[in-house]
mmCIF file with all atom_site columns, C-alpha atoms in Angstrom:
data_model
loop_
_atom_site.group_PDB
_atom_site.id
_atom_site.type_symbol
_atom_site.label_atom_id
_atom_site.label_alt_id
_atom_site.label_comp_id
_atom_site.label_asym_id
_atom_site.label_entity_id
_atom_site.label_seq_id
_atom_site.pdbx_PDB_ins_code
_atom_site.Cartn_x
_atom_site.Cartn_y
_atom_site.Cartn_z
_atom_site.occupancy
_atom_site.B_iso_or_equiv
_atom_site.pdbx_formal_charge
_atom_site.auth_seq_id
_atom_site.auth_comp_id
_atom_site.auth_asym_id
_atom_site.auth_atom_id
_atom_site.pdbx_PDB_model_num
ATOM 1   C CA . MET Q 1 1   ? -115.261 4.002   50.697 1.00 0.00 ? 109 MET Q CA 1
ATOM 2   C CA . SER Q 1 2   ? -113.770 2.979   47.456 1.00 0.00 ? 110 SER Q CA 1
ATOM 3   C CA . MET Q 1 3   ? -114.394 -0.276  45.331 1.00 0.00 ? 111 MET Q CA 1
ATOM 4   C CA . TYR Q 1 4   ? -111.299 -2.170  44.490 1.00 0.00 ? 112 TYR Q CA 1
ATOM 5   C CA . TYR Q 1 5   ? -111.533 -4.985  41.633 1.00 0.00 ? 113 TYR Q CA 1
ATOM 6   C CA . GLN Q 1 6   ? -109.090 -7.349  41.017 1.00 0.00 ? 114 GLN Q CA 1
ATOM 7   C CA . ASN Q 1 7   ? -108.873 -10.210 38.129 1.00 0.00 ? 115 ASN Q CA 1
ATOM 8   C CA . ARG Q 1 8   ? -106.976 -13.422 38.922 1.00 0.00 ? 116 ARG Q CA 1
ATOM 9   C CA . VAL Q 1 9   ? -105.310 -16.086 36.962 1.00 0.00 ? 117 VAL Q CA 1
ATOM 10  C CA . VAL Q 1 10  ? -105.301 -19.686 38.634 1.00 0.00 ? 118 VAL Q CA 1
ATOM 11  C CA . GLY Q 1 11  ? -104.680 -22.845 37.555 1.00 0.00 ? 119 GLY Q CA 1
ATOM 12  C CA . TYR Q 1 12  ? -107.183 -25.410 36.079 1.00 0.00 ? 120 TYR Q CA 1
ATOM 13  C CA . PHE Q 1 13  ? -109.539 -26.428 38.824 1.00 0.00 ? 121 PHE Q CA 1
ATOM 14  C CA . SER Q 1 14  ? -112.788 -28.779 39.146 1.00 0.00 ? 122 SER Q CA 1
ATOM 15  C CA . SER Q 1 15  ? -113.896 -28.356 42.559 1.00 0.00 ? 123 SER Q CA 1
ATOM 16  C CA . ILE Q 1 16  ? -114.046 -25.326 44.714 1.00 0.00 ? 124 ILE Q CA 1
ATOM 17  C CA . ALA Q 1 17  ? -113.907 -24.720 48.436 1.00 0.00 ? 125 ALA Q CA 1
ATOM 18  C CA . ILE Q 1 18  ? -114.673 -21.118 50.305 1.00 0.00 ? 126 ILE Q CA 1
ATOM 19  C CA . ALA Q 1 19  ? -114.432 -19.890 53.783 1.00 0.00 ? 127 ALA Q CA 1
ATOM 20  C CA . ASN Q 1 20  ? -114.973 -16.714 55.757 1.00 0.00 ? 128 ASN Q CA 1
ATOM 21  C CA . ASN Q 1 21  ? -117.559 -13.980 54.941 1.00 0.00 ? 129 ASN Q CA 1
ATOM 22  C CA . PHE Q 1 22  ? -117.884 -13.823 50.807 1.00 0.00 ? 130 PHE Q CA 1
ATOM 23  C CA . ASP Q 1 23  ? -120.720 -13.254 48.407 1.00 0.00 ? 131 ASP Q CA 1
ATOM 24  C CA . VAL Q 1 24  ? -120.042 -15.724 45.001 1.00 0.00 ? 132 VAL Q CA 1
ATOM 25  C CA . GLU Q 1 25  ? -121.339 -16.054 41.785 1.00 0.00 ? 133 GLU Q CA 1
ATOM 26  C CA . ILE Q 1 26  ? -120.073 -19.001 40.171 1.00 0.00 ? 134 ILE Q CA 1
ATOM 27  C CA . PHE Q 1 27  ? -120.839 -19.789 36.102 1.00 0.00 ? 135 PHE Q CA 1
ATOM 28  C CA . VAL Q 1 28  ? -120.303 -23.147 35.134 1.00 0.00 ? 136 VAL Q CA 1
ATOM 29  C CA . GLY Q 1 29  ? -119.607 -23.161 30.934 1.00 0.00 ? 137 GLY Q CA 1
ATOM 30  C CA . LYS Q 1 30  ? -117.637 -20.439 30.920 1.00 0.00 ? 138 LYS Q CA 1
ATOM 31  C CA . SER Q 1 31  ? -114.037 -19.631 30.165 1.00 0.00 ? 139 SER Q CA 1
ATOM 32  C CA . GLN Q 1 32  ? -112.045 -20.163 33.517 1.00 0.00 ? 140 GLN Q CA 1
ATOM 33  C CA . GLY Q 1 33  ? -111.447 -16.588 35.781 1.00 0.00 ? 141 GLY Q CA 1
ATOM 34  C CA . ILE Q 1 34  ? -111.862 -15.345 38.952 1.00 0.00 ? 142 ILE Q CA 1
ATOM 35  C CA . GLU Q 1 35  ? -112.840 -11.419 39.358 1.00 0.00 ? 143 GLU Q CA 1
ATOM 36  C CA . VAL Q 1 36  ? -112.607 -10.176 43.476 1.00 0.00 ? 144 VAL Q CA 1
ATOM 37  C CA . LYS Q 1 37  ? -114.555 -6.821  44.615 1.00 0.00 ? 145 LYS Q CA 1
ATOM 38  C CA . SER Q 1 38  ? -114.256 -5.333  47.832 1.00 0.00 ? 146 SER Q CA 1
ATOM 39  C CA . LYS Q 1 39  ? -114.791 -2.128  49.725 1.00 0.00 ? 147 LYS Q CA 1
ATOM 40  C CA . GLY Q 1 40  ? -111.295 -1.944  51.091 1.00 0.00 ? 148 GLY Q CA 1
ATOM 41  C CA . SER Q 1 41  ? -107.956 -2.262  50.045 1.00 0.00 ? 149 SER Q CA 1
ATOM 42  C CA . PHE Q 1 42  ? -107.276 -5.430  51.201 1.00 0.00 ? 150 PHE Q CA 1
ATOM 43  C CA . LEU Q 1 43  ? -107.478 -7.573  48.041 1.00 0.00 ? 151 LEU Q CA 1
ATOM 44  C CA . SER Q 1 44  ? -103.850 -9.133  48.815 1.00 0.00 ? 152 SER Q CA 1
ATOM 45  C CA . LYS Q 1 45  ? -105.283 -10.585 51.847 1.00 0.00 ? 153 LYS Q CA 1
ATOM 46  C CA . ILE Q 1 46  ? -107.674 -12.829 50.031 1.00 0.00 ? 154 ILE Q CA 1
ATOM 47  C CA . ILE Q 1 47  ? -106.125 -15.716 49.147 1.00 0.00 ? 155 ILE Q CA 1
ATOM 48  C CA . THR Q 1 48  ? -107.289 -17.696 46.091 1.00 0.00 ? 156 THR Q CA 1
ATOM 49  C CA . GLU Q 1 49  ? -104.916 -20.925 45.436 1.00 0.00 ? 157 GLU Q CA 1
ATOM 50  C CA . VAL Q 1 50  ? -105.398 -24.483 43.476 1.00 0.00 ? 158 VAL Q CA 1
ATOM 51  C CA . ASN Q 1 51  ? -103.924 -27.965 45.195 1.00 0.00 ? 159 ASN Q CA 1
ATOM 52  C CA . SER Q 1 52  ? -102.734 -30.467 42.697 1.00 0.00 ? 160 SER Q CA 1
ATOM 53  C CA . PHE Q 1 53  ? -106.000 -32.156 42.586 1.00 0.00 ? 161 PHE Q CA 1
ATOM 54  C CA . GLY Q 1 54  ? -107.728 -29.371 40.735 1.00 0.00 ? 162 GLY Q CA 1
ATOM 55  C CA . LYS Q 1 55  ? -109.570 -27.677 43.967 1.00 0.00 ? 163 LYS Q CA 1
ATOM 56  C CA . LEU Q 1 56  ? -109.774 -23.857 43.919 1.00 0.00 ? 164 LEU Q CA 1
ATOM 57  C CA . TYR Q 1 57  ? -109.344 -22.513 47.611 1.00 0.00 ? 165 TYR Q CA 1
ATOM 58  C CA . ILE Q 1 58  ? -110.560 -19.396 48.480 1.00 0.00 ? 166 ILE Q CA 1
ATOM 59  C CA . HIS Q 1 59  ? -110.201 -17.651 52.015 1.00 0.00 ? 167 HIS Q CA 1
ATOM 60  C CA . MET Q 1 60  ? -108.929 -14.747 53.944 1.00 0.00 ? 168 MET Q CA 1
ATOM 61  C CA . GLU Q 1 61  ? -105.144 -14.931 55.226 1.00 0.00 ? 169 GLU Q CA 1
ATOM 62  C CA . GLU Q 1 62  ? -105.124 -16.243 58.320 1.00 0.00 ? 170 GLU Q CA 1
ATOM 63  C CA . GLY Q 1 63  ? -105.409 -13.812 61.198 1.00 0.00 ? 171 GLY Q CA 1
ATOM 64  C CA . PHE Q 1 64  ? -107.081 -11.474 58.886 1.00 0.00 ? 172 PHE Q CA 1
ATOM 65  C CA . ASN Q 1 65  ? -110.745 -10.372 59.824 1.00 0.00 ? 173 ASN Q CA 1
ATOM 66  C CA . CYS Q 1 66  ? -112.562 -8.762  56.931 1.00 0.00 ? 174 CYS Q CA 1
ATOM 67  C CA . PRO Q 1 67  ? -114.419 -5.595  57.760 1.00 0.00 ? 175 PRO Q CA 1
ATOM 68  C CA . ASN Q 1 68  ? -116.648 -5.866  54.792 1.00 0.00 ? 176 ASN Q CA 1
ATOM 69  C CA . ARG Q 1 69  ? -118.249 -8.996  52.561 1.00 0.00 ? 177 ARG Q CA 1
ATOM 70  C CA . VAL Q 1 70  ? -116.253 -9.557  49.328 1.00 0.00 ? 178 VAL Q CA 1
ATOM 71  C CA . HIS Q 1 71  ? -117.953 -10.253 46.339 1.00 0.00 ? 179 HIS Q CA 1
ATOM 72  C CA . ILE Q 1 72  ? -116.183 -12.800 43.999 1.00 0.00 ? 180 ILE Q CA 1
ATOM 73  C CA . ILE Q 1 73  ? -117.327 -13.913 40.686 1.00 0.00 ? 181 ILE Q CA 1
ATOM 74  C CA . ILE Q 1 74  ? -116.136 -17.310 39.249 1.00 0.00 ? 182 ILE Q CA 1
ATOM 75  C CA . HIS Q 1 75  ? -116.268 -18.522 35.599 1.00 0.00 ? 183 HIS Q CA 1
ATOM 76  C CA . THR Q 1 76  ? -115.210 -22.127 35.354 1.00 0.00 ? 184 THR Q CA 1
ATOM 77  C CA . HIS Q 1 77  ? -115.800 -24.799 32.225 1.00 0.00 ? 185 HIS Q CA 1
ATOM 78  C CA . ILE Q 1 78  ? -116.914 -27.582 34.858 1.00 0.00 ? 186 ILE Q CA 1
ATOM 79  C CA . LEU Q 1 79  ? -117.462 -27.570 38.502 1.00 0.00 ? 187 LEU Q CA 1
ATOM 80  C CA . ASN Q 1 80  ? -117.637 -31.528 40.172 1.00 0.00 ? 188 ASN Q CA 1
ATOM 81  C CA . SER Q 1 81  ? -118.042 -30.265 43.872 1.00 0.00 ? 189 SER Q CA 1
ATOM 82  C CA . LEU Q 1 82  ? -118.538 -26.963 46.303 1.00 0.00 ? 190 LEU Q CA 1
ATOM 83  C CA . TYR Q 1 83  ? -117.568 -26.728 49.717 1.00 0.00 ? 191 TYR Q CA 1
ATOM 84  C CA . ILE Q 1 84  ? -118.396 -23.916 51.734 1.00 0.00 ? 192 ILE Q CA 1
ATOM 85  C CA . ARG Q 1 85  ? -118.716 -22.675 55.132 1.00 0.00 ? 193 ARG Q CA 1
ATOM 86  C CA . ASP Q 1 86  ? -118.922 -19.400 57.683 1.00 0.00 ? 194 ASP Q CA 1
ATOM 87  C CA . SER Q 1 87  ? -120.849 -17.214 56.570 1.00 0.00 ? 195 SER Q CA 1
ATOM 88  C CA . VAL Q 1 88  ? -120.335 -17.562 52.447 1.00 0.00 ? 196 VAL Q CA 1
ATOM 89  C CA . HIS Q 1 89  ? -122.889 -16.895 50.169 1.00 0.00 ? 197 HIS Q CA 1
ATOM 90  C CA . ALA Q 1 90  ? -122.988 -18.894 47.074 1.00 0.00 ? 198 ALA Q CA 1
ATOM 91  C CA . SER Q 1 91  ? -124.758 -18.841 43.913 1.00 0.00 ? 199 SER Q CA 1
ATOM 92  C CA . VAL Q 1 92  ? -124.220 -21.513 41.257 1.00 0.00 ? 200 VAL Q CA 1
ATOM 93  C CA . LEU Q 1 93  ? -125.649 -21.584 37.525 1.00 0.00 ? 201 LEU Q CA 1
ATOM 94  C CA . ASN Q 1 94  ? -125.661 -24.113 34.852 1.00 0.00 ? 202 ASN Q CA 1
ATOM 95  C CA . ILE Q 1 95  ? -123.916 -26.776 37.006 1.00 0.00 ? 203 ILE Q CA 1
ATOM 96  C CA . LYS Q 1 96  ? -124.270 -29.966 34.381 1.00 0.00 ? 204 LYS Q CA 1
ATOM 97  C CA . GLY Q 1 97  ? -122.930 -33.532 34.663 1.00 0.00 ? 205 GLY Q CA 1
ATOM 98  C CA . GLY Q 1 98  ? -123.009 -36.818 36.200 1.00 0.00 ? 206 GLY Q CA 1
ATOM 99  C CA . HIS Q 1 99  ? -122.240 -36.090 39.673 1.00 0.00 ? 207 HIS Q CA 1
ATOM 100 C CA . PHE Q 1 100 ? -122.233 -33.336 41.826 1.00 0.00 ? 208 PHE Q CA 1
ATOM 101 C CA . SER Q 1 101 ? -120.959 -33.048 45.315 1.00 0.00 ? 209 SER Q CA 1
ATOM 102 C CA . PHE Q 1 102 ? -122.441 -30.176 47.909 1.00 0.00 ? 210 PHE Q CA 1
ATOM 103 C CA . GLU Q 1 103 ? -121.109 -29.132 51.832 1.00 0.00 ? 211 GLU Q CA 1
ATOM 104 C CA . GLY Q 1 104 ? -121.976 -26.482 53.460 1.00 0.00 ? 212 GLY Q CA 1
ATOM 105 C CA . THR Q 1 105 ? -121.576 -25.776 57.132 1.00 0.00 ? 213 THR Q CA 1
ATOM 106 C CA . ASP Q 1 106 ? -121.805 -23.010 59.817 1.00 0.00 ? 214 ASP Q CA 1
ATOM 107 C CA . SER Q 1 107 ? -124.459 -20.039 58.331 1.00 0.00 ? 215 SER Q CA 1
ATOM 108 C CA . SER Q 1 108 ? -123.201 -20.661 54.960 1.00 0.00 ? 216 SER Q CA 1
ATOM 109 C CA . GLN Q 1 109 ? -126.229 -20.209 52.340 1.00 0.00 ? 217 GLN Q CA 1
ATOM 110 C CA . SER Q 1 110 ? -126.454 -21.382 48.413 1.00 0.00 ? 218 SER Q CA 1
ATOM 111 C CA . ASN Q 1 111 ? -128.749 -21.300 45.442 1.00 0.00 ? 219 ASN Q CA 1
ATOM 112 C CA . LEU Q 1 112 ? -127.538 -24.438 42.956 1.00 0.00 ? 220 LEU Q CA 1
ATOM 113 C CA . ILE Q 1 113 ? -129.520 -24.458 39.400 1.00 0.00 ? 221 ILE Q CA 1
ATOM 114 C CA . GLY Q 1 114 ? -128.481 -26.918 36.752 1.00 0.00 ? 222 GLY Q CA 1
ATOM 115 C CA . SER Q 1 115 ? -129.074 -30.534 35.854 1.00 0.00 ? 223 SER Q CA 1
ATOM 116 C CA . VAL Q 1 116 ? -127.304 -33.468 36.887 1.00 0.00 ? 224 VAL Q CA 1
ATOM 117 C CA . ASP Q 1 117 ? -127.668 -37.214 37.548 1.00 0.00 ? 225 ASP Q CA 1
ATOM 118 C CA . ASN Q 1 118 ? -126.228 -37.856 40.924 1.00 0.00 ? 226 ASN Q CA 1
ATOM 119 C CA . PHE Q 1 119 ? -126.517 -35.103 43.448 1.00 0.00 ? 227 PHE Q CA 1
ATOM 120 C CA . LYS Q 1 120 ? -124.718 -35.172 47.076 1.00 0.00 ? 228 LYS Q CA 1
ATOM 121 C CA . VAL Q 1 121 ? -125.517 -32.915 49.712 1.00 0.00 ? 229 VAL Q CA 1
ATOM 122 C CA . VAL Q 1 122 ? -124.043 -32.717 53.277 1.00 0.00 ? 230 VAL Q CA 1
ATOM 123 C CA . ALA Q 1 123 ? -125.362 -29.639 55.298 1.00 0.00 ? 231 ALA Q CA 1
ATOM 124 C CA . PHE Q 1 124 ? -124.339 -29.223 59.162 1.00 0.00 ? 232 PHE Q CA 1
ATOM 125 C CA . GLY Q 1 125 ? -124.582 -25.964 61.340 1.00 0.00 ? 233 GLY Q CA 1
ATOM 126 C CA . SER Q 1 126 ? -127.097 -23.694 59.989 1.00 0.00 ? 234 SER Q CA 1
ATOM 127 C CA . ALA Q 1 127 ? -126.093 -24.075 56.593 1.00 0.00 ? 235 ALA Q CA 1
ATOM 128 C CA . LYS Q 1 128 ? -128.826 -23.071 54.093 1.00 0.00 ? 236 LYS Q CA 1
ATOM 129 C CA . LEU Q 1 129 ? -128.818 -24.680 50.735 1.00 0.00 ? 237 LEU Q CA 1
ATOM 130 C CA . ASN Q 1 130 ? -131.822 -24.086 47.832 1.00 0.00 ? 238 ASN Q CA 1
ATOM 131 C CA . ALA Q 1 131 ? -131.181 -26.746 45.107 1.00 0.00 ? 239 ALA Q CA 1
ATOM 132 C CA . VAL Q 1 132 ? -134.256 -26.770 43.756 1.00 0.00 ? 240 VAL Q CA 1
ATOM 133 C CA . GLU Q 1 133 ? -133.633 -25.754 40.299 1.00 0.00 ? 241 GLU Q CA 1
ATOM 134 C CA . LEU Q 1 134 ? -131.267 -28.468 40.413 1.00 0.00 ? 242 LEU Q CA 1
ATOM 135 C CA . GLU Q 1 135 ? -132.632 -31.670 38.651 1.00 0.00 ? 243 GLU Q CA 1
ATOM 136 C CA . ALA Q 1 136 ? -131.393 -34.736 39.893 1.00 0.00 ? 244 ALA Q CA 1
ATOM 137 C CA . LYS Q 1 137 ? -131.975 -38.074 39.111 1.00 0.00 ? 245 LYS Q CA 1
ATOM 138 C CA . THR Q 1 138 ? -130.916 -39.263 42.821 1.00 0.00 ? 246 THR Q CA 1
ATOM 139 C CA . ALA Q 1 139 ? -129.964 -37.292 45.799 1.00 0.00 ? 247 ALA Q CA 1
ATOM 140 C CA . SER Q 1 140 ? -127.702 -38.351 48.440 1.00 0.00 ? 248 SER Q CA 1
ATOM 141 C CA . VAL Q 1 141 ? -128.589 -36.427 51.906 1.00 0.00 ? 249 VAL Q CA 1
ATOM 142 C CA . SER Q 1 142 ? -126.792 -35.779 55.206 1.00 0.00 ? 250 SER Q CA 1
ATOM 143 C CA . CYS Q 1 143 ? -127.840 -32.991 57.250 1.00 0.00 ? 251 CYS Q CA 1
ATOM 144 C CA . ASN Q 1 144 ? -127.494 -32.369 60.712 1.00 0.00 ? 252 ASN Q CA 1
ATOM 145 C CA . HIS Q 1 145 ? -128.152 -29.656 63.429 1.00 0.00 ? 253 HIS Q CA 1
ATOM 146 C CA . SER Q 1 146 ? -130.547 -26.721 62.459 1.00 0.00 ? 254 SER Q CA 1
ATOM 147 C CA . SER Q 1 147 ? -129.549 -26.891 58.604 1.00 0.00 ? 255 SER Q CA 1
ATOM 148 C CA . GLN Q 1 148 ? -132.246 -26.030 55.965 1.00 0.00 ? 256 GLN Q CA 1
ATOM 149 C CA . VAL Q 1 149 ? -132.027 -28.169 52.426 1.00 0.00 ? 257 VAL Q CA 1
ATOM 150 C CA . ARG Q 1 150 ? -134.276 -27.700 49.850 1.00 0.00 ? 258 ARG Q CA 1
ATOM 151 C CA . LEU Q 1 151 ? -133.771 -29.648 46.404 1.00 0.00 ? 259 LEU Q CA 1
ATOM 152 C CA . PHE Q 1 152 ? -134.979 -31.533 43.356 1.00 0.00 ? 260 PHE Q CA 1
ATOM 153 C CA . ALA Q 1 153 ? -134.760 -35.612 42.621 1.00 0.00 ? 261 ALA Q CA 1
ATOM 154 C CA . GLN Q 1 154 ? -136.417 -37.563 40.300 1.00 0.00 ? 262 GLN Q CA 1
ATOM 155 C CA . ASP Q 1 155 ? -135.821 -40.932 41.527 1.00 0.00 ? 263 ASP Q CA 1
ATOM 156 C CA . SER Q 1 156 ? -134.484 -41.269 44.876 1.00 0.00 ? 264 SER Q CA 1
ATOM 157 C CA . ILE Q 1 157 ? -133.400 -39.828 48.060 1.00 0.00 ? 265 ILE Q CA 1
ATOM 158 C CA . ALA Q 1 158 ? -131.461 -41.627 50.569 1.00 0.00 ? 266 ALA Q CA 1
ATOM 159 C CA . GLY Q 1 159 ? -129.271 -40.357 53.412 1.00 0.00 ? 267 GLY Q CA 1
ATOM 160 C CA . ALA Q 1 160 ? -129.869 -39.521 57.172 1.00 0.00 ? 268 ALA Q CA 1
ATOM 161 C CA . ALA Q 1 161 ? -130.910 -36.432 58.759 1.00 0.00 ? 269 ALA Q CA 1
ATOM 162 C CA . TYR Q 1 162 ? -129.942 -35.727 62.737 1.00 0.00 ? 270 TYR Q CA 1
ATOM 163 C CA . GLY Q 1 163 ? -130.460 -32.919 64.739 1.00 0.00 ? 271 GLY Q CA 1
ATOM 164 C CA . ASN Q 1 164 ? -133.340 -30.334 63.961 1.00 0.00 ? 272 ASN Q CA 1
ATOM 165 C CA . CYS Q 1 165 ? -132.680 -30.129 60.204 1.00 0.00 ? 273 CYS Q CA 1
ATOM 166 C CA . ASN Q 1 166 ? -135.267 -30.023 57.534 1.00 0.00 ? 274 ASN Q CA 1
ATOM 167 C CA . VAL Q 1 167 ? -135.172 -31.550 54.046 1.00 0.00 ? 275 VAL Q CA 1
ATOM 168 C CA . HIS Q 1 168 ? -137.947 -30.374 51.668 1.00 0.00 ? 276 HIS Q CA 1
ATOM 169 C CA . TYR Q 1 169 ? -137.909 -31.743 47.919 1.00 0.00 ? 277 TYR Q CA 1
ATOM 170 C CA . LYS Q 1 170 ? -139.448 -31.404 44.935 1.00 0.00 ? 278 LYS Q CA 1
ATOM 171 C CA . GLY Q 1 171 ? -140.201 -34.250 42.413 1.00 0.00 ? 279 GLY Q CA 1
ATOM 172 C CA . ASN Q 1 172 ? -141.457 -37.822 42.984 1.00 0.00 ? 280 ASN Q CA 1
ATOM 173 C CA . PRO Q 1 173 ? -138.705 -39.725 44.580 1.00 0.00 ? 281 PRO Q CA 1
ATOM 174 C CA . ALA Q 1 174 ? -138.512 -42.636 46.443 1.00 0.00 ? 282 ALA Q CA 1
ATOM 175 C CA . ILE Q 1 175 ? -137.378 -41.680 49.943 1.00 0.00 ? 283 ILE Q CA 1
ATOM 176 C CA . GLN Q 1 176 ? -134.842 -43.771 52.462 1.00 0.00 ? 284 GLN Q CA 1
ATOM 177 C CA . VAL Q 1 177 ? -133.827 -41.397 54.667 1.00 0.00 ? 285 VAL Q CA 1
ATOM 178 C CA . PHE Q 1 178 ? -132.959 -42.373 58.122 1.00 0.00 ? 286 PHE Q CA 1
ATOM 179 C CA . ASN Q 1 179 ? -134.553 -39.678 60.479 1.00 0.00 ? 287 ASN Q CA 1
ATOM 180 C CA . SER Q 1 180 ? -133.000 -39.236 64.655 1.00 0.00 ? 288 SER Q CA 1
ATOM 181 C CA . GLY Q 1 181 ? -133.816 -36.341 66.330 1.00 0.00 ? 289 GLY Q CA 1
ATOM 182 C CA . GLN Q 1 182 ? -136.715 -33.743 65.568 1.00 0.00 ? 290 GLN Q CA 1
ATOM 183 C CA . SER Q 1 183 ? -135.765 -33.485 61.876 1.00 0.00 ? 291 SER Q CA 1
ATOM 184 C CA . PHE Q 1 184 ? -138.298 -32.974 59.230 1.00 0.00 ? 292 PHE Q CA 1
ATOM 185 C CA . ILE Q 1 185 ? -138.649 -34.507 55.835 1.00 0.00 ? 293 ILE Q CA 1
ATOM 186 C CA . SER Q 1 186 ? -141.407 -33.563 53.481 1.00 0.00 ? 294 SER Q CA 1
ATOM 187 C CA . ALA Q 1 187 ? -142.496 -32.342 49.805 1.00 0.00 ? 295 ALA Q CA 1
ATOM 188 C CA . ILE Q 1 188 ? -142.803 -29.001 48.436 1.00 0.00 ? 296 ILE Q CA 1
#
């Protein structure tokens, strides 16, 4: 099966929301651009649009079921938040700034690298987040079901853990996490 490539131009964005079954690499601090690669001629079925609030949405056209995983490379000047769901696998390099928000649901997986003051995490379903290399001063965590969260916090971690989720942390933060169910919170 042939590989298909497409470069896309979209409006300015500082937040990204991705659904379906994509493998995504995001590079922060670069000139803005999107490259889409797939093993199949269905690039026109992949929607990339920016709303009026500066959020980039990437998803498949409604009703289309992609037979293969699609690889997307995103370059952006700044990234304040990332929302992923379904079976998206995302890797983000060079996150910087005062505040960064992440939300992962379903069976999504992500790796985050960089340095921020405040890091907000929401993880549901069986989402897996590895943010040990995203150095944060403070972290706020809300996790549910069987999600797995690994993060770095220098000063504090606050939030709630429900169901059977696991929160593993690096650093020496003060911990104020409400634990309900069989959730597990521990140092790495």
